[in-house]
PDB file of C-alpha atoms in Angstrom:
ATOM      1  CA  MET A   1     -23.414   1.361  34.582  1.00 41.00           C
ATOM      2  CA  MET A   2     -21.714   1.017  31.347  1.00 45.00           C
ATOM      3  CA  GLU A   3     -19.545  -1.936  30.505  1.00 47.00           C
ATOM      4  CA  ASN A   4     -15.462  -1.466  29.700  1.00 48.00           C
ATOM      5  CA  LYS A   5     -15.545  -2.679  26.163  1.00 55.00           C
ATOM      6  CA  LYS A   6     -12.025  -5.191  25.714  1.00 62.00           C
ATOM      7  CA  ILE A   7     -10.136  -4.205  22.766  1.00 65.00           C
ATOM      8  CA  ASN A   8     -10.146  -7.540  20.698  1.00 77.00           C
ATOM      9  CA  PRO A   9      -6.448  -8.833  20.726  1.00 77.00           C
ATOM     10  CA  ARG A  10      -6.888  -9.848  16.526  1.00 78.00           C
ATOM     11  CA  THR A  11      -7.670  -6.211  15.879  1.00 80.00           C
ATOM     12  CA  GLY A  12      -5.226  -4.893  18.207  1.00 82.00           C
ATOM     13  CA  LEU A  13      -2.288  -7.132  16.848  1.00 82.00           C
ATOM     14  CA  LEU A  14      -3.440  -6.129  12.916  1.00 82.00           C
ATOM     15  CA  VAL A  15      -3.662  -2.595  13.734  1.00 83.00           C
ATOM     16  CA  LEU A  16       0.027  -2.766  15.418  1.00 84.00           C
ATOM     17  CA  PHE A  17       1.046  -4.227  12.337  1.00 81.00           C
ATOM     18  CA  ILE A  18      -0.047  -1.808   9.933  1.00 82.00           C
ATOM     19  CA  LEU A  19       1.385   1.030  12.133  1.00 80.00           C
ATOM     20  CA  ILE A  20       4.561  -0.590  12.372  1.00 81.00           C
ATOM     21  CA  VAL A  21       4.722  -0.734   8.471  1.00 76.00           C
ATOM     22  CA  GLY A  22       3.527   3.017   8.090  1.00 73.00           C
ATOM     23  CA  THR A  23       6.160   3.815  10.098  1.00 76.00           C
ATOM     24  CA  LEU A  24       8.886   1.761   8.344  1.00 70.00           C
ATOM     25  CA  ARG A  25       7.496   3.366   4.993  1.00 70.00           C
ATOM     26  CA  VAL A  26       8.247   7.036   6.865  1.00 68.00           C
ATOM     27  CA  LEU A  27      12.064   5.864   8.049  1.00 66.00           C
ATOM     28  CA  ASN A  28      12.681   4.490   4.089  1.00 65.00           C
ATOM     29  CA  SER A  29      11.575   7.639   2.829  1.00 60.00           C
ATOM     30  CA  GLY A  30      13.962  10.226   1.416  1.00 56.00           C
ATOM     31  CA  GLU A  31      15.759  11.409  -1.951  1.00 54.00           C
ATOM     32  CA  LEU A  32      14.963   8.948  -5.412  1.00 52.00           C
ATOM     33  CA  THR A  33      17.261   5.946  -4.948  1.00 54.00           C
ATOM     34  CA  PRO A  34      17.050   2.662  -6.791  1.00 55.00           C
ATOM     35  CA  PHE A  35      15.331   1.287  -4.184  1.00 58.00           C
ATOM     36  CA  SER A  36      12.369   4.011  -4.824  1.00 64.00           C
ATOM     37  CA  ASN A  37       9.084   2.435  -4.300  1.00 68.00           C
ATOM     38  CA  PHE A  38      10.377  -0.664  -2.630  1.00 79.00           C
ATOM     39  CA  THR A  39       8.253  -0.344   0.362  1.00 83.00           C
ATOM     40  CA  PRO A  40       6.006  -2.295   2.650  1.00 86.00           C
ATOM     41  CA  ILE A  41       2.841  -0.018   1.754  1.00 88.00           C
ATOM     42  CA  GLY A  42       1.435  -2.471  -1.045  1.00 92.00           C
ATOM     43  CA  ALA A  43       1.991  -5.569   1.492  1.00 93.00           C
ATOM     44  CA  MET A  44       0.078  -3.209   4.213  1.00 91.00           C
ATOM     45  CA  ALA A  45      -2.659  -3.032   1.800  1.00 94.00           C
ATOM     46  CA  LEU A  46      -2.770  -6.741   0.724  1.00 96.00           C
ATOM     47  CA  PHE A  47      -2.668  -7.490   4.743  1.00 93.00           C
ATOM     48  CA  GLY A  48      -5.578  -5.626   5.922  1.00 93.00           C
ATOM     49  CA  GLY A  49      -7.634  -6.564   3.152  1.00 94.00           C
ATOM     50  CA  ALA A  50      -6.907 -10.738   4.047  1.00 94.00           C
ATOM     51  CA  TYR A  51      -7.084 -10.630   7.765  1.00 91.00           C
ATOM     52  CA  PHE A  52      -9.544  -7.787   8.812  1.00 89.00           C
ATOM     53  CA  SER A  53     -12.982  -9.466   8.795  1.00 87.00           C
ATOM     54  CA  ASP A  54     -14.624  -6.426   8.905  1.00 88.00           C
ATOM     55  CA  LYS A  55     -14.658  -4.736   5.472  1.00 90.00           C
ATOM     56  CA  TRP A  56     -14.590  -0.893   7.145  1.00 91.00           C
ATOM     57  CA  LYS A  57     -11.429  -2.001   9.232  1.00 90.00           C
ATOM     58  CA  ALA A  58      -9.776  -3.556   6.201  1.00 91.00           C
ATOM     59  CA  TYR A  59      -9.868  -0.357   4.490  1.00 94.00           C
ATOM     60  CA  LEU A  60     -10.042   2.561   7.248  1.00 91.00           C
ATOM     61  CA  PHE A  61      -6.806   1.090   8.858  1.00 88.00           C
ATOM     62  CA  PRO A  62      -4.503   1.038   6.045  1.00 88.00           C
ATOM     63  CA  LEU A  63      -5.761   3.884   4.317  1.00 91.00           C
ATOM     64  CA  LEU A  64      -5.462   5.814   7.537  1.00 89.00           C
ATOM     65  CA  ALA A  65      -1.766   4.805   7.791  1.00 87.00           C
ATOM     66  CA  LEU A  66      -0.803   5.539   4.385  1.00 88.00           C
ATOM     67  CA  TRP A  67      -2.427   9.032   4.861  1.00 89.00           C
ATOM     68  CA  LEU A  68      -0.459   9.347   7.858  1.00 86.00           C
ATOM     69  CA  SER A  69       2.264   8.484   6.509  1.00 84.00           C
ATOM     70  CA  ASP A  70       2.052  10.847   3.370  1.00 85.00           C
ATOM     71  CA  VAL A  71       1.303  13.761   5.717  1.00 86.00           C
ATOM     72  CA  VAL A  72       4.646  13.198   7.707  1.00 82.00           C
ATOM     73  CA  MET A  73       6.527  12.828   4.411  1.00 81.00           C
ATOM     74  CA  MET A  74       5.270  15.372   2.768  1.00 80.00           C
ATOM     75  CA  GLN A  75       5.550  18.010   5.635  1.00 78.00           C
ATOM     76  CA  PHE A  76       9.359  16.525   6.255  1.00 75.00           C
ATOM     77  CA  VAL A  77      10.523  14.955   3.341  1.00 72.00           C
ATOM     78  CA  TYR A  78       9.235  16.327   0.300  1.00 70.00           C
ATOM     79  CA  LYS A  79       8.154  19.338   0.779  1.00 70.00           C
ATOM     80  CA  SER A  80       8.878  20.957  -2.581  1.00 66.00           C
ATOM     81  CA  ASP A  81       6.373  18.657  -4.002  1.00 65.00           C
ATOM     82  CA  LEU A  82       4.027  19.626  -1.387  1.00 64.00           C
ATOM     83  CA  SER A  83       0.119  20.728  -3.362  1.00 65.00           C
ATOM     84  CA  GLY A  84      -1.762  21.866  -0.450  1.00 69.00           C
ATOM     85  CA  LEU A  85      -1.611  18.879   2.389  1.00 75.00           C
ATOM     86  CA  LEU A  86      -0.454  16.161  -0.099  1.00 80.00           C
ATOM     87  CA  TYR A  87       0.914  15.805  -3.470  1.00 79.00           C
ATOM     88  CA  ARG A  88      -0.910  16.298  -6.833  1.00 78.00           C
ATOM     89  CA  GLY A  89      -3.190  13.908  -7.834  1.00 81.00           C
ATOM     90  CA  TRP A  90      -2.933  11.861  -4.356  1.00 87.00           C
ATOM     91  CA  TYR A  91      -6.485  10.615  -5.247  1.00 90.00           C
ATOM     92  CA  TYR A  92      -5.367   8.437  -7.957  1.00 93.00           C
ATOM     93  CA  ASN A  93      -2.695   6.857  -5.624  1.00 92.00           C
ATOM     94  CA  TYR A  94      -5.533   6.069  -2.896  1.00 94.00           C
ATOM     95  CA  ILE A  95      -7.917   4.723  -5.448  1.00 96.00           C
ATOM     96  CA  ALA A  96      -5.007   2.327  -6.153  1.00 96.00           C
ATOM     97  CA  PHE A  97      -4.303   1.713  -2.415  1.00 95.00           C
ATOM     98  CA  ALA A  98      -8.190   0.759  -2.023  1.00 97.00           C
ATOM     99  CA  GLY A  99      -7.985  -1.500  -4.983  1.00 97.00           C
ATOM    100  CA  MET A 100      -5.170  -3.140  -3.392  1.00 97.00           C
ATOM    101  CA  VAL A 101      -7.211  -4.027  -0.070  1.00 97.00           C
ATOM    102  CA  LEU A 102      -9.596  -5.194  -2.244  1.00 97.00           C
ATOM    103  CA  ILE A 103      -7.209  -7.452  -3.905  1.00 97.00           C
ATOM    104  CA  GLY A 104      -6.167  -8.762  -0.627  1.00 96.00           C
ATOM    105  CA  GLN A 105      -9.798  -9.626   0.328  1.00 94.00           C
ATOM    106  CA  TRP A 106      -9.479 -12.161  -2.097  1.00 92.00           C
ATOM    107  CA  ILE A 107      -6.607 -13.776  -1.043  1.00 88.00           C
ATOM    108  CA  HIS A 108      -8.644 -14.188   2.772  1.00 77.00           C
ATOM    109  CA  LYS A 109      -7.806 -17.916   2.683  1.00 82.00           C
ATOM    110  CA  ILE A 110      -4.162 -17.578   2.421  1.00 88.00           C
ATOM    111  CA  THR A 111      -2.162 -20.079   0.271  1.00 92.00           C
ATOM    112  CA  VAL A 112       1.367 -19.228  -0.976  1.00 93.00           C
ATOM    113  CA  MET A 113      -0.256 -19.320  -4.749  1.00 95.00           C
ATOM    114  CA  LYS A 114      -2.919 -16.650  -3.751  1.00 95.00           C
ATOM    115  CA  PHE A 115      -0.395 -14.804  -1.716  1.00 96.00           C
ATOM    116  CA  ILE A 116       1.774 -14.568  -5.188  1.00 96.00           C
ATOM    117  CA  LEU A 117      -1.147 -13.765  -7.273  1.00 97.00           C
ATOM    118  CA  GLY A 118      -2.153 -11.264  -4.687  1.00 97.00           C
ATOM    119  CA  ALA A 119       0.851  -9.549  -4.677  1.00 97.00           C
ATOM    120  CA  VAL A 120       1.764  -9.390  -8.539  1.00 98.00           C
ATOM    121  CA  GLY A 121      -2.144  -7.921  -9.134  1.00 98.00           C
ATOM    122  CA  ALA A 122      -1.624  -5.357  -6.238  1.00 97.00           C
ATOM    123  CA  ALA A 123       1.385  -4.345  -8.056  1.00 97.00           C
ATOM    124  CA  LEU A 124       0.139  -4.230 -11.754  1.00 98.00           C
ATOM    125  CA  PHE A 125      -3.221  -2.563 -10.482  1.00 98.00           C
ATOM    126  CA  HIS A 126      -1.306   0.173  -8.445  1.00 96.00           C
ATOM    127  CA  TRP A 127       0.858   0.831 -11.919  1.00 96.00           C
ATOM    128  CA  ILE A 128      -1.709   1.353 -14.116  1.00 97.00           C
ATOM    129  CA  VAL A 129      -4.108   3.372 -12.004  1.00 97.00           C
ATOM    130  CA  SER A 130      -1.265   5.394  -9.954  1.00 94.00           C
ATOM    131  CA  ASP A 131       0.390   6.117 -13.493  1.00 95.00           C
ATOM    132  CA  PHE A 132      -2.990   6.997 -15.095  1.00 96.00           C
ATOM    133  CA  GLY A 133      -2.936   9.907 -12.180  1.00 93.00           C
ATOM    134  CA  VAL A 134       0.519  11.039 -12.922  1.00 92.00           C
ATOM    135  CA  TRP A 135      -0.274  11.245 -17.108  1.00 94.00           C
ATOM    136  CA  MET A 136      -3.406  13.048 -16.123  1.00 91.00           C
ATOM    137  CA  SER A 137      -2.036  15.698 -13.972  1.00 87.00           C
ATOM    138  CA  GLY A 138       0.310  16.551 -16.098  1.00 87.00           C
ATOM    139  CA  GLY A 139       3.445  14.782 -15.063  1.00 88.00           C
ATOM    140  CA  THR A 140       6.940  14.973 -16.726  1.00 88.00           C
ATOM    141  CA  ASN A 141       8.350  12.918 -19.022  1.00 91.00           C
ATOM    142  CA  ILE A 142      12.032  12.432 -17.336  1.00 88.00           C
ATOM    143  CA  LEU A 143      13.707  11.543 -21.005  1.00 90.00           C
ATOM    144  CA  THR A 144      12.048  14.634 -22.677  1.00 91.00           C
ATOM    145  CA  GLY A 145      11.626  17.453 -19.852  1.00 91.00           C
ATOM    146  CA  GLN A 146       8.100  17.869 -21.261  1.00 93.00           C
ATOM    147  CA  PRO A 147       4.694  16.683 -19.847  1.00 93.00           C
ATOM    148  CA  PHE A 148       3.640  13.410 -21.242  1.00 94.00           C
ATOM    149  CA  THR A 149       0.944  14.108 -24.570  1.00 94.00           C
ATOM    150  CA  ARG A 150      -2.575  13.811 -23.439  1.00 91.00           C
ATOM    151  CA  ASP A 151      -3.247  10.911 -25.650  1.00 94.00           C
ATOM    152  CA  PHE A 152      -2.870   7.013 -25.410  1.00 95.00           C
ATOM    153  CA  ASN A 153       0.806   7.374 -26.367  1.00 95.00           C
ATOM    154  CA  GLY A 154       1.326   9.712 -23.544  1.00 95.00           C
ATOM    155  CA  TYR A 155      -0.042   7.341 -20.908  1.00 96.00           C
ATOM    156  CA  LEU A 156       1.737   4.241 -22.610  1.00 96.00           C
ATOM    157  CA  GLN A 157       5.185   6.278 -22.195  1.00 95.00           C
ATOM    158  CA  CYS A 158       4.394   7.167 -18.728  1.00 96.00           C
ATOM    159  CA  LEU A 159       3.792   3.281 -18.154  1.00 97.00           C
ATOM    160  CA  ASP A 160       6.583   2.246 -19.886  1.00 96.00           C
ATOM    161  CA  LEU A 161       9.133   4.827 -17.709  1.00 95.00           C
ATOM    162  CA  ALA A 162       7.357   3.715 -14.415  1.00 94.00           C
ATOM    163  CA  ILE A 163       8.235  -0.004 -15.006  1.00 95.00           C
ATOM    164  CA  PRO A 164      11.396   0.271 -12.249  1.00 92.00           C
ATOM    165  CA  TYR A 165       8.986   1.638 -10.364  1.00 91.00           C
ATOM    166  CA  LEU A 166       6.656  -1.358 -10.744  1.00 95.00           C
ATOM    167  CA  GLN A 167       9.277  -3.830 -10.130  1.00 95.00           C
ATOM    168  CA  ARG A 168      10.181  -2.631  -7.118  1.00 92.00           C
ATOM    169  CA  MET A 169       6.398  -2.450  -5.956  1.00 93.00           C
ATOM    170  CA  LEU A 170       6.084  -5.969  -6.713  1.00 96.00           C
ATOM    171  CA  LEU A 171       9.548  -6.901  -5.042  1.00 95.00           C
ATOM    172  CA  GLY A 172       8.103  -4.821  -1.677  1.00 93.00           C
ATOM    173  CA  ASN A 173       4.665  -6.549  -2.000  1.00 96.00           C
ATOM    174  CA  ILE A 174       6.191 -10.012  -1.898  1.00 97.00           C
ATOM    175  CA  MET A 175       9.428  -9.568   0.573  1.00 94.00           C
ATOM    176  CA  TYR A 176       7.645  -7.412   3.017  1.00 93.00           C
ATOM    177  CA  GLY A 177       4.182  -9.464   2.728  1.00 95.00           C
ATOM    178  CA  ALA A 178       6.121 -13.016   3.355  1.00 95.00           C
ATOM    179  CA  ILE A 179       7.338 -11.300   6.504  1.00 93.00           C
ATOM    180  CA  MET A 180       3.882  -9.780   7.320  1.00 91.00           C
ATOM    181  CA  PHE A 181       1.891 -12.704   6.742  1.00 94.00           C
ATOM    182  CA  GLY A 182       4.388 -15.355   7.471  1.00 93.00           C
ATOM    183  CA  THR A 183       4.984 -13.595  10.856  1.00 91.00           C
ATOM    184  CA  TYR A 184       0.811 -13.383  11.575  1.00 90.00           C
ATOM    185  CA  GLU A 185       0.409 -16.789  10.591  1.00 90.00           C
ATOM    186  CA  LEU A 186       3.044 -18.009  12.978  1.00 90.00           C
ATOM    187  CA  ILE A 187       1.620 -16.240  15.645  1.00 89.00           C
ATOM    188  CA  LYS A 188      -1.808 -17.547  14.931  1.00 87.00           C
ATOM    189  CA  ARG A 189      -0.389 -21.278  15.374  1.00 88.00           C
ATOM    190  CA  LYS A 190       1.062 -20.344  18.948  1.00 85.00           C
ATOM    191  CA  TYR A 191      -2.411 -18.516  19.756  1.00 81.00           C
ATOM    192  CA  PRO A 192      -5.061 -20.403  17.985  1.00 78.00           C
ATOM    193  CA  THR A 193      -7.561 -17.744  19.446  1.00 74.00           C
ATOM    194  CA  LEU A 194      -6.372 -15.381  16.951  1.00 73.00           C
ATOM    195  CA  ALA A 195      -7.669 -16.742  14.417  1.00 69.00           C
ATOM    196  CA  TYR A 196     -11.356 -17.245  15.354  1.00 52.00           C
ATOM    197  CA  ALA A 197     -11.767 -13.693  16.774  1.00 54.00           C
ATOM    198  CA  ASN A 198     -13.516 -11.180  14.666  1.00 60.00           C
ATOM    199  CA  ALA A 199     -11.460  -7.912  13.755  1.00 58.00           C
TER     200      ALA A 199
END
């Protein structure tokens, strides 16, 4: 007779955190506003990387939450930008996101300084990689209404115009990250077994 495998409480709690954050991202979506890109998604990548001891889970659960929230938003909020199931150049964003999980793995032993450096590094990495995708995919320069030129200058213009999004991503990483990391650390203090269980 097969034994029933119990769900590891640490894994269950980490997945719950990620599901909540993915849901918040969908609820926060809508038209472009001064708060565009101020989302918990970067903090979710850092959190998954920092707390899942199984590397495959560190990538699977945050990337799955990103994908599910992307699908929902593209089908119901940003339908005009739809290109297939997702948006044009989505894979650059997912590469950036996987890199953010990797940065989260670096901050595995949590300190305030490592968290801040991780939040900054993740925002910068996302900015460089995702805007490379915008530039490569023929993104439009909002100042000229024309596609960015296919040279280094065009890429620099793309990065320059994305600085406000970088700033909001960084703010989201720090604020949502402080809530996620802080809450989990407080729960770990109350339930010390969560600190040692594999996830």
